[in-house]
């Protein structure tokens, strides 16, 4: 059984449809990267999976359970198993670093505060932010905020982690520190869907790569297949253009 | 000046002091209760008007009509309207209660717009982040939206309350013996206007000054949590 099964997914904003039938299957523990030009629907796919954009057609199943995005209970259950890290980090500005990481496990999942806090400190240590527990997000650099956002996501023990262009808003110098954290996570058993423009990173970290264009997945393969020997003309075009830089 | 001094002992009699303090209490009650309720109801209206649930559309429309009407009508007119609307249906209501309801009606309309502006100022990423983390509507509002919106809400809201302390003097037109009316009554009893209204002036100042300071303190605390 596939961990995540997406079949003929359509979604968009109002009358503007972005996804025109995305089908994709992801195995447990797999790191699947989505590449493709801007506007091809990569971020919309992640937003639809986590329920921030309503699908208009198609099905999503997690561990064999179909998700009905119109049902609150389904959505809550889905978000207990899957979480997302955003391009703009989306840390809560009114909470400290530690508060951002602990608020969901303690206040939403009602887990014991002391236990959650110890775990949160360990996670923050792991992403190199252990000494910033009491800082507020706006006093941190983008790279630091993004590492906190990753710790916040990990504190939820997600089965599936969505990473939406997590380095796109960062200074070039800060990209490395965030990628290093993700690299470490890959292969730890969390299923990951990564949207990224860092092609060298995608190639190194992914078990498979999916090429998206115009709201569809045009090709899926191993990094070697996609980057060296793509079958689709659209993928060839895209990778050729990327690697010319 | 001599006559003012000569009058002073008689003016500051225990009876007069009790009379003015009772009036001061009515001014405080109208402002505090009216503006507090106005904040709660205003928050409700602000949330309603931001909601996107389809079947609430008529309620949103009514809320908009209410806000736009009550912000445009002079407070005195609302006071008189409240008197004539409420007395036949609830004759047991005191004039003070009716005036407090009128304050609530106006404060709700004004504060709902202030609160709506504050909620709108919180970036979309904040509530999307909360939604993705399984926050329900209540947790999103109380833990994420309001704490951030308060920085924007508080300065105009506190200015509104400080201003409204003075506007409650219009309730004297209904016969509520609030601060201004009490001064007028004492002057009518033959005391010097310098004495009568001088005391009232000092009391209004004593009321709104600490209010402004408290608001400024609160603003500072909310505006800069990161520097604590």
Coordinates of C-alpha atoms in Angstrom, one line a residue:
Chain A
X1 CA 0.0 0.0 0.0
X2 CA 1.3 3.4 -0.9
X3 CA 1.7 5.9 1.9
X4 CA 0.2 8.8 -0.1
X5 CA -1.9 8.3 -3.1
X6 CA -3.0 11.3 -5.2
X7 CA -5.4 10.6 -8.1
X8 CA -6.6 13.0 -10.7
X9 CA -6.5 16.0 -8.3
X10 CA -8.0 19.3 -9.5
X11 CA -7.7 22.5 -7.5
X12 CA -7.3 26.2 -7.8
X13 CA -8.4 29.6 -6.4
X14 CA -11.9 30.7 -7.3
X15 CA -12.5 30.3 -11.0
X16 CA -8.7 30.0 -11.7
X17 CA -7.8 26.3 -11.8
X18 CA -4.1 25.5 -11.1
X19 CA -4.1 21.7 -10.8
X20 CA -5.5 19.9 -13.8
X21 CA -5.5 16.3 -12.7
X22 CA -2.4 15.5 -10.7
X23 CA -1.7 11.8 -10.0
X24 CA 1.2 10.7 -7.9
X25 CA 2.0 7.9 -5.5
X26 CA 4.5 8.1 -2.7
X27 CA 5.9 5.2 -0.6
X28 CA 6.4 5.3 3.1
X29 CA 9.8 6.9 3.9
X30 CA 10.3 8.2 0.4
X31 CA 11.7 11.7 -0.4
X32 CA 9.9 12.9 -3.4
X33 CA 10.8 16.3 -4.9
X34 CA 8.6 18.3 -7.2
X35 CA 10.3 20.4 -9.8
X36 CA 9.0 22.5 -12.6
X37 CA 8.6 26.1 -13.8
X38 CA 6.8 28.7 -11.6
X39 CA 3.1 28.4 -11.9
X40 CA 3.2 24.8 -12.7
X41 CA 1.2 24.0 -9.5
X42 CA 3.9 22.6 -7.2
X43 CA 3.1 24.8 -4.2
X44 CA -0.7 24.6 -4.9
X45 CA -0.3 20.8 -4.8
X46 CA 1.2 21.0 -1.3
X47 CA -1.4 23.6 -0.2
X48 CA -4.2 21.3 -1.5
X49 CA -2.7 18.3 0.3
X50 CA -2.7 20.1 3.7
X51 CA -6.2 21.5 3.1
X52 CA -5.5 25.2 2.6
X53 CA -6.8 25.1 -0.9
X54 CA -10.0 23.1 -1.6
X55 CA -9.7 20.4 -4.3
X56 CA -12.5 20.5 -6.9
X57 CA -12.1 17.0 -8.0
X58 CA -9.9 13.9 -7.5
X59 CA -8.9 11.9 -4.5
X60 CA -6.2 11.9 -1.9
X61 CA -5.6 8.8 0.4
X62 CA -3.1 8.6 3.2
X63 CA -2.2 5.1 4.3
X64 CA -5.2 3.8 2.3
X65 CA -7.7 6.1 4.0
X66 CA -9.4 8.5 1.6
X67 CA -9.5 12.1 2.8
X68 CA -12.7 14.1 2.4
X69 CA -11.4 17.7 2.6
X70 CA -14.9 19.0 3.1
X71 CA -15.2 17.1 6.5
X72 CA -13.6 18.8 9.5
X73 CA -12.9 15.5 11.2
X74 CA -11.0 14.2 8.2
X75 CA -9.1 17.4 7.9
X76 CA -8.1 17.3 11.5
X77 CA -7.0 13.7 11.3
X78 CA -5.0 14.4 8.1
X79 CA -3.2 17.3 9.8
X80 CA -2.3 15.1 12.7
X81 CA -0.4 12.9 10.3
X82 CA 0.9 15.4 7.8
X83 CA 2.3 18.9 8.3
X84 CA 3.9 21.6 6.1
X85 CA 6.8 24.0 6.3
X86 CA 6.1 27.2 4.4
X87 CA 8.3 29.3 2.2
X88 CA 7.6 32.3 4.5
X89 CA 8.1 30.2 7.7
X90 CA 4.8 31.4 9.1
X91 CA 6.1 31.4 12.7
X92 CA 3.7 33.0 15.1
X93 CA 5.1 36.5 15.7
X94 CA 3.6 36.8 19.2
X95 CA 5.3 33.7 20.5
X96 CA 8.9 32.9 21.4
X97 CA 10.8 30.3 19.5
X98 CA 10.0 27.7 22.2
X99 CA 6.4 28.8 22.2
X100 CA 6.1 28.3 18.5
X101 CA 7.4 24.7 18.8
X102 CA 5.3 23.8 21.9
X103 CA 2.0 25.5 21.3
X104 CA 0.5 22.9 19.0
X105 CA 1.5 19.7 21.0
X106 CA 0.4 21.3 24.3
X107 CA -2.6 23.4 23.5
X108 CA -4.1 21.5 20.5
X109 CA -3.0 17.9 21.2
X110 CA -3.2 18.4 25.0
X111 CA 0.1 16.6 25.7
X112 CA 2.0 17.2 29.0
X113 CA 3.8 20.5 28.9
X114 CA 7.0 19.4 30.6
X115 CA 7.5 16.4 28.2
X116 CA 6.7 18.5 25.1
X117 CA 9.1 21.3 26.2
X118 CA 12.0 18.8 26.8
X119 CA 11.4 17.4 23.3
X120 CA 11.1 20.9 21.8
X121 CA 14.4 21.9 23.3
X122 CA 16.0 18.8 21.9
X123 CA 14.6 19.5 18.5
X124 CA 15.7 23.1 18.6
X125 CA 19.2 21.9 19.6
X126 CA 19.2 19.5 16.6
X127 CA 18.4 22.3 14.1
X128 CA 21.1 24.5 15.8
X129 CA 18.6 26.9 17.5
X130 CA 18.8 25.6 21.1
X131 CA 20.3 28.9 22.3
X132 CA 17.4 31.0 20.8
X133 CA 14.5 29.4 22.7
X134 CA 13.4 32.8 24.2
X135 CA 13.9 34.9 21.1
X136 CA 11.0 36.2 19.1
X137 CA 10.8 35.3 15.4
X138 CA 11.3 38.9 14.1
X139 CA 14.7 39.1 15.8
X140 CA 15.9 36.0 13.9
X141 CA 17.3 35.8 10.3
X142 CA 15.3 34.0 7.7
X143 CA 17.4 30.9 7.9
X144 CA 17.1 30.7 11.7
X145 CA 13.3 31.2 11.4
X146 CA 13.1 28.4 8.9
X147 CA 15.0 26.1 11.1
X148 CA 12.6 26.9 13.9
X149 CA 9.7 26.2 11.5
X150 CA 11.2 22.8 10.8
X151 CA 11.6 22.0 14.5
X152 CA 8.0 23.1 14.9
X153 CA 6.9 20.6 12.3
X154 CA 9.0 17.8 13.7
X155 CA 7.5 18.3 17.2
X156 CA 4.3 17.0 15.7
X157 CA 5.9 13.7 14.7
X158 CA 4.5 13.9 11.2
X159 CA 4.3 10.8 9.0
X160 CA 4.4 13.0 6.0
X161 CA 6.3 16.3 5.9
X162 CA 5.6 18.8 3.1
X163 CA 8.4 21.4 2.4
X164 CA 7.2 24.3 0.3
X165 CA 10.2 26.1 -1.2
X166 CA 11.7 26.4 2.2
X167 CA 14.8 28.1 1.0
X168 CA 13.3 30.4 -1.6
X169 CA 12.9 33.4 0.8
X170 CA 16.4 33.1 2.2
X171 CA 19.7 34.8 1.5
X172 CA 22.0 32.6 -0.5
X173 CA 24.3 32.3 2.5
X174 CA 21.4 30.9 4.6
X175 CA 20.3 28.3 2.2
X176 CA 23.0 25.8 3.2
X177 CA 22.1 25.7 6.9
X178 CA 18.5 24.9 6.1
X179 CA 19.3 22.3 3.5
X180 CA 21.7 20.6 5.9
X181 CA 18.8 20.1 8.4
X182 CA 16.6 18.6 5.7
X183 CA 19.4 16.4 4.4
X184 CA 19.7 14.9 7.9
X185 CA 16.0 14.2 8.1
X186 CA 15.8 12.4 4.8
X187 CA 16.1 8.7 5.3
X188 CA 14.8 8.8 8.9
X189 CA 11.5 7.3 7.8
X190 CA 9.4 10.5 7.4
X191 CA 7.8 10.6 4.0
X192 CA 8.7 13.9 2.5
X193 CA 7.4 15.9 -0.4
X194 CA 9.8 18.7 -1.3
X195 CA 9.2 21.6 -3.6
X196 CA 12.5 23.2 -4.4
X197 CA 14.5 25.1 -7.0
X198 CA 17.8 23.9 -5.5
X199 CA 18.5 21.3 -8.2
X200 CA 21.7 20.0 -6.8
X201 CA 20.0 19.4 -3.5
X202 CA 17.0 17.8 -5.1
X203 CA 19.2 15.4 -6.9
X204 CA 21.2 14.5 -3.9
X205 CA 18.4 14.1 -1.4
X206 CA 15.4 12.6 -3.4
X207 CA 14.5 9.0 -3.9
X208 CA 12.3 10.2 -6.8
X209 CA 11.7 13.4 -8.6
X210 CA 8.4 14.5 -10.2
X211 CA 8.4 17.0 -13.0
X212 CA 5.3 19.2 -13.1
X213 CA 4.1 21.5 -15.8
X214 CA 0.8 23.3 -16.3
X215 CA -0.9 21.7 -13.4
X216 CA 0.0 18.1 -14.2
X217 CA 2.8 15.7 -13.4
X218 CA 4.5 15.0 -16.7
X219 CA 7.2 12.6 -15.6
X220 CA 8.3 10.8 -12.4
X221 CA 11.6 9.0 -12.0
X222 CA 14.8 8.6 -10.0
X223 CA 17.0 11.7 -9.9
X224 CA 19.4 10.1 -12.4
X225 CA 16.5 9.5 -14.8
X226 CA 15.0 12.9 -14.5
X227 CA 18.3 14.9 -14.7
X228 CA 20.3 12.7 -17.1
X229 CA 17.9 10.8 -19.2
X230 CA 14.4 12.3 -19.1
X231 CA 11.9 10.8 -21.5
X232 CA 9.6 13.9 -21.8
X233 CA 10.7 16.8 -23.9
X234 CA 9.3 19.2 -21.3
X235 CA 11.5 17.8 -18.6
X236 CA 14.5 17.9 -21.0
X237 CA 13.8 21.6 -21.7
X238 CA 13.5 22.4 -18.0
X239 CA 16.5 20.6 -16.7
X240 CA 18.7 21.8 -19.6
X241 CA 17.7 25.4 -18.9
X242 CA 18.3 25.0 -15.1
X243 CA 21.8 23.5 -15.5
X244 CA 22.9 26.0 -18.1
X245 CA 23.1 28.5 -15.2
Chain B
X1 CA -12.3 85.4 44.1
X2 CA -13.2 86.4 47.6
X3 CA -16.7 85.1 47.1
X4 CA -15.4 81.8 45.8
X5 CA -13.2 81.4 48.9
X6 CA -16.1 82.4 51.1
X7 CA -18.3 79.8 49.5
X8 CA -15.8 77.0 49.6
X9 CA -16.6 75.5 53.1
X10 CA -20.3 75.4 52.2
X11 CA -19.5 73.9 48.8
X12 CA -17.3 71.1 50.0
X13 CA -19.9 69.9 52.4
X14 CA -20.2 66.1 53.0
X15 CA -23.6 66.1 51.2
X16 CA -22.2 67.9 48.1
X17 CA -19.1 65.7 47.9
X18 CA -21.3 62.6 48.1
X19 CA -23.5 64.1 45.4
X20 CA -20.6 64.8 43.0
X21 CA -19.0 61.4 43.7
X22 CA -22.2 59.6 42.9
X23 CA -22.4 61.5 39.6
X24 CA -18.7 60.7 38.9
X25 CA -19.6 57.0 39.5
X26 CA -22.4 57.2 37.0
X27 CA -20.0 58.7 34.4
X28 CA -17.5 55.9 35.1
X29 CA -20.2 53.2 34.9
X30 CA -21.6 54.4 31.6
X31 CA -18.2 54.5 30.0
X32 CA -16.7 51.4 31.5
X33 CA -19.7 49.1 31.0
X34 CA -20.7 50.6 27.7
X35 CA -17.2 50.5 26.2
X36 CA -16.5 47.0 27.6
X37 CA -19.7 45.6 26.2
X38 CA -19.0 47.5 23.0
X39 CA -15.6 45.8 22.7
X40 CA -17.1 42.4 23.1
X41 CA -20.0 43.0 20.7
X42 CA -17.6 44.8 18.4
X43 CA -15.3 41.8 18.3
X44 CA -18.3 39.6 17.5
X45 CA -19.3 41.9 14.6
X46 CA -15.7 42.1 13.3
X47 CA -15.4 38.3 13.3
X48 CA -18.8 38.0 11.6
X49 CA -17.9 40.5 8.9
X50 CA -14.6 38.7 8.2
X51 CA -16.2 35.3 8.0
X52 CA -16.7 33.8 4.6
X53 CA -19.4 31.3 5.5
X54 CA -22.1 31.5 2.8
X55 CA -25.3 31.3 4.9
X56 CA -24.0 34.1 7.1
X57 CA -24.2 36.6 4.3
X58 CA -27.5 38.3 5.4
X59 CA -26.1 38.7 8.9
X60 CA -22.9 40.3 7.5
X61 CA -25.1 42.6 5.5
X62 CA -27.1 43.6 8.6
X63 CA -23.9 44.1 10.6
X64 CA -22.5 46.4 8.0
X65 CA -25.7 48.4 7.9
X66 CA -25.7 48.6 11.7
X67 CA -22.1 49.8 11.9
X68 CA -22.4 52.4 9.1
X69 CA -25.6 53.8 10.6
X70 CA -24.5 54.0 14.2
X71 CA -21.2 55.6 13.3
X72 CA -23.0 58.3 11.4
X73 CA -25.7 59.4 13.9
X74 CA -24.8 61.9 16.6
X75 CA -24.6 60.3 20.1
X76 CA -27.3 62.7 21.4
X77 CA -29.7 61.4 18.8
X78 CA -28.9 57.8 19.7
X79 CA -29.5 58.6 23.4
X80 CA -32.9 60.1 22.6
X81 CA -33.8 57.2 20.3
X82 CA -32.8 54.7 23.0
X83 CA -35.0 56.5 25.5
X84 CA -38.1 56.5 23.3
X85 CA -37.5 53.0 22.0
X86 CA -36.8 51.3 25.4
X87 CA -39.1 53.1 27.8
X88 CA -42.4 51.7 26.4
X89 CA -41.0 48.1 26.2
X90 CA -39.0 48.1 29.4
X91 CA -40.4 50.8 31.7
X92 CA -38.4 49.4 34.7
X93 CA -35.1 50.4 33.1
X94 CA -33.4 53.3 34.8
X95 CA -32.3 56.4 32.8
X96 CA -28.7 55.4 33.6
X97 CA -29.3 51.9 32.2
X98 CA -30.8 53.4 29.0
X99 CA -27.8 55.8 28.6
X100 CA -25.4 52.8 29.1
X101 CA -27.2 50.9 26.4
X102 CA -26.8 53.9 24.1
X103 CA -23.1 54.0 24.9
X104 CA -22.9 50.3 24.1
X105 CA -24.7 50.8 20.8
X106 CA -22.2 53.4 19.6
X107 CA -19.1 51.8 21.1
X108 CA -20.0 48.5 19.4
X109 CA -20.2 50.3 16.0
X110 CA -16.9 52.2 16.4
X111 CA -14.9 49.5 18.1
X112 CA -16.0 46.8 15.6
X113 CA -14.3 48.8 12.8
X114 CA -11.2 49.3 14.9
X115 CA -11.1 45.6 15.7
X116 CA -11.7 44.6 12.1
X117 CA -8.8 46.8 11.0
X118 CA -6.6 45.1 13.6
X119 CA -7.6 41.6 12.5
X120 CA -7.1 42.5 8.9
X121 CA -3.5 43.7 9.7
X122 CA -2.5 40.2 10.8
X123 CA -0.8 38.6 7.7
X124 CA -2.5 35.7 6.0
X125 CA 0.5 33.5 6.7
X126 CA -0.3 33.6 10.4
X127 CA -3.8 32.1 10.2
X128 CA -2.8 29.7 7.4
X129 CA 0.0 28.5 9.6
X130 CA -2.5 28.0 12.4
X131 CA -4.9 26.1 10.2
X132 CA -2.1 23.8 8.9
X133 CA -1.3 23.0 12.6
X134 CA -4.9 22.0 13.3
X135 CA -5.8 25.1 15.3
X136 CA -9.6 25.5 15.4
X137 CA -11.3 28.9 15.0
X138 CA -11.2 29.7 18.7
X139 CA -7.5 28.8 19.2
X140 CA -6.6 30.7 16.0
X141 CA -8.4 33.8 17.3
X142 CA -7.2 33.8 20.9
X143 CA -3.6 32.5 20.5
X144 CA -2.6 34.0 17.1
X145 CA -5.0 36.7 15.7
X146 CA -5.9 38.8 18.8
X147 CA -2.5 39.0 20.4
X148 CA -1.1 40.3 17.2
X149 CA -4.1 42.5 16.3
X150 CA -4.2 44.1 19.7
X151 CA -1.1 46.2 18.8
X152 CA -3.1 47.8 16.0
X153 CA -6.4 47.9 17.9
X154 CA -5.3 49.4 21.2
X155 CA -4.2 52.9 20.3
X156 CA -7.4 54.0 18.5
X157 CA -9.6 52.0 20.9
X158 CA -8.2 53.7 24.0
X159 CA -8.4 57.1 22.3
X160 CA -12.1 56.3 21.6
X161 CA -12.7 55.4 25.3
X162 CA -10.9 58.5 26.6
X163 CA -13.0 60.6 24.2
X164 CA -16.2 58.8 25.2
X165 CA -15.7 59.6 28.9
X166 CA -16.5 63.2 27.9
X167 CA -19.3 62.4 25.5
X168 CA -21.2 60.6 28.3
X169 CA -22.0 64.2 29.5
X170 CA -24.7 64.2 26.8
X171 CA -26.6 61.7 29.0
X172 CA -27.5 64.7 31.1
X173 CA -30.1 65.4 28.4
X174 CA -32.0 62.3 29.4
X175 CA -31.8 63.4 33.0
X176 CA -29.0 61.1 34.1
X177 CA -27.2 63.0 36.9
X178 CA -23.7 62.3 35.7
X179 CA -20.6 64.5 36.3
X180 CA -21.5 67.5 34.1
X181 CA -25.1 67.6 35.2
X182 CA -24.1 67.5 38.9
X183 CA -21.9 70.6 38.3
X184 CA -24.8 72.3 36.7
X185 CA -27.1 71.5 39.6
X186 CA -24.7 72.8 42.1
X187 CA -24.3 76.1 40.2
X188 CA -28.1 76.3 40.0
X189 CA -28.2 76.0 43.8
X190 CA -26.2 79.3 43.9
X191 CA -22.6 78.1 44.0
X192 CA -20.1 80.0 41.9
X193 CA -19.6 78.5 38.4
X194 CA -15.9 78.7 39.0
X195 CA -16.2 76.4 41.9
X196 CA -18.9 74.1 40.5
X197 CA -17.5 73.5 37.0
X198 CA -13.9 73.9 38.3
X199 CA -14.3 70.7 40.4
X200 CA -16.0 69.0 37.4
X201 CA -13.1 69.9 35.2
X202 CA -10.6 68.5 37.6
X203 CA -12.6 65.3 38.0
X204 CA -12.8 64.7 34.2
X205 CA -9.1 65.2 34.0
X206 CA -8.5 62.9 36.9
X207 CA -10.6 60.3 35.1
X208 CA -9.1 60.4 31.6
X209 CA -5.4 61.0 32.5
X210 CA -4.8 57.7 34.3
X211 CA -6.8 56.0 31.5
X212 CA -4.4 57.4 28.9
X213 CA -1.4 56.4 30.9
X214 CA -2.8 52.9 31.4
X215 CA -3.5 52.6 27.7
X216 CA 0.0 53.8 26.9
X217 CA 1.5 51.2 29.2
X218 CA -0.5 48.4 27.7
X219 CA 0.4 49.5 24.2
X220 CA 4.1 49.4 25.1
X221 CA 3.7 45.9 26.5
X222 CA 1.9 44.6 23.5
X223 CA 3.9 46.5 20.9
X224 CA 7.2 45.1 21.9
X225 CA 7.0 41.6 23.4
X226 CA 10.3 40.9 21.7
X227 CA 12.2 43.3 23.9
X228 CA 11.0 41.8 27.1

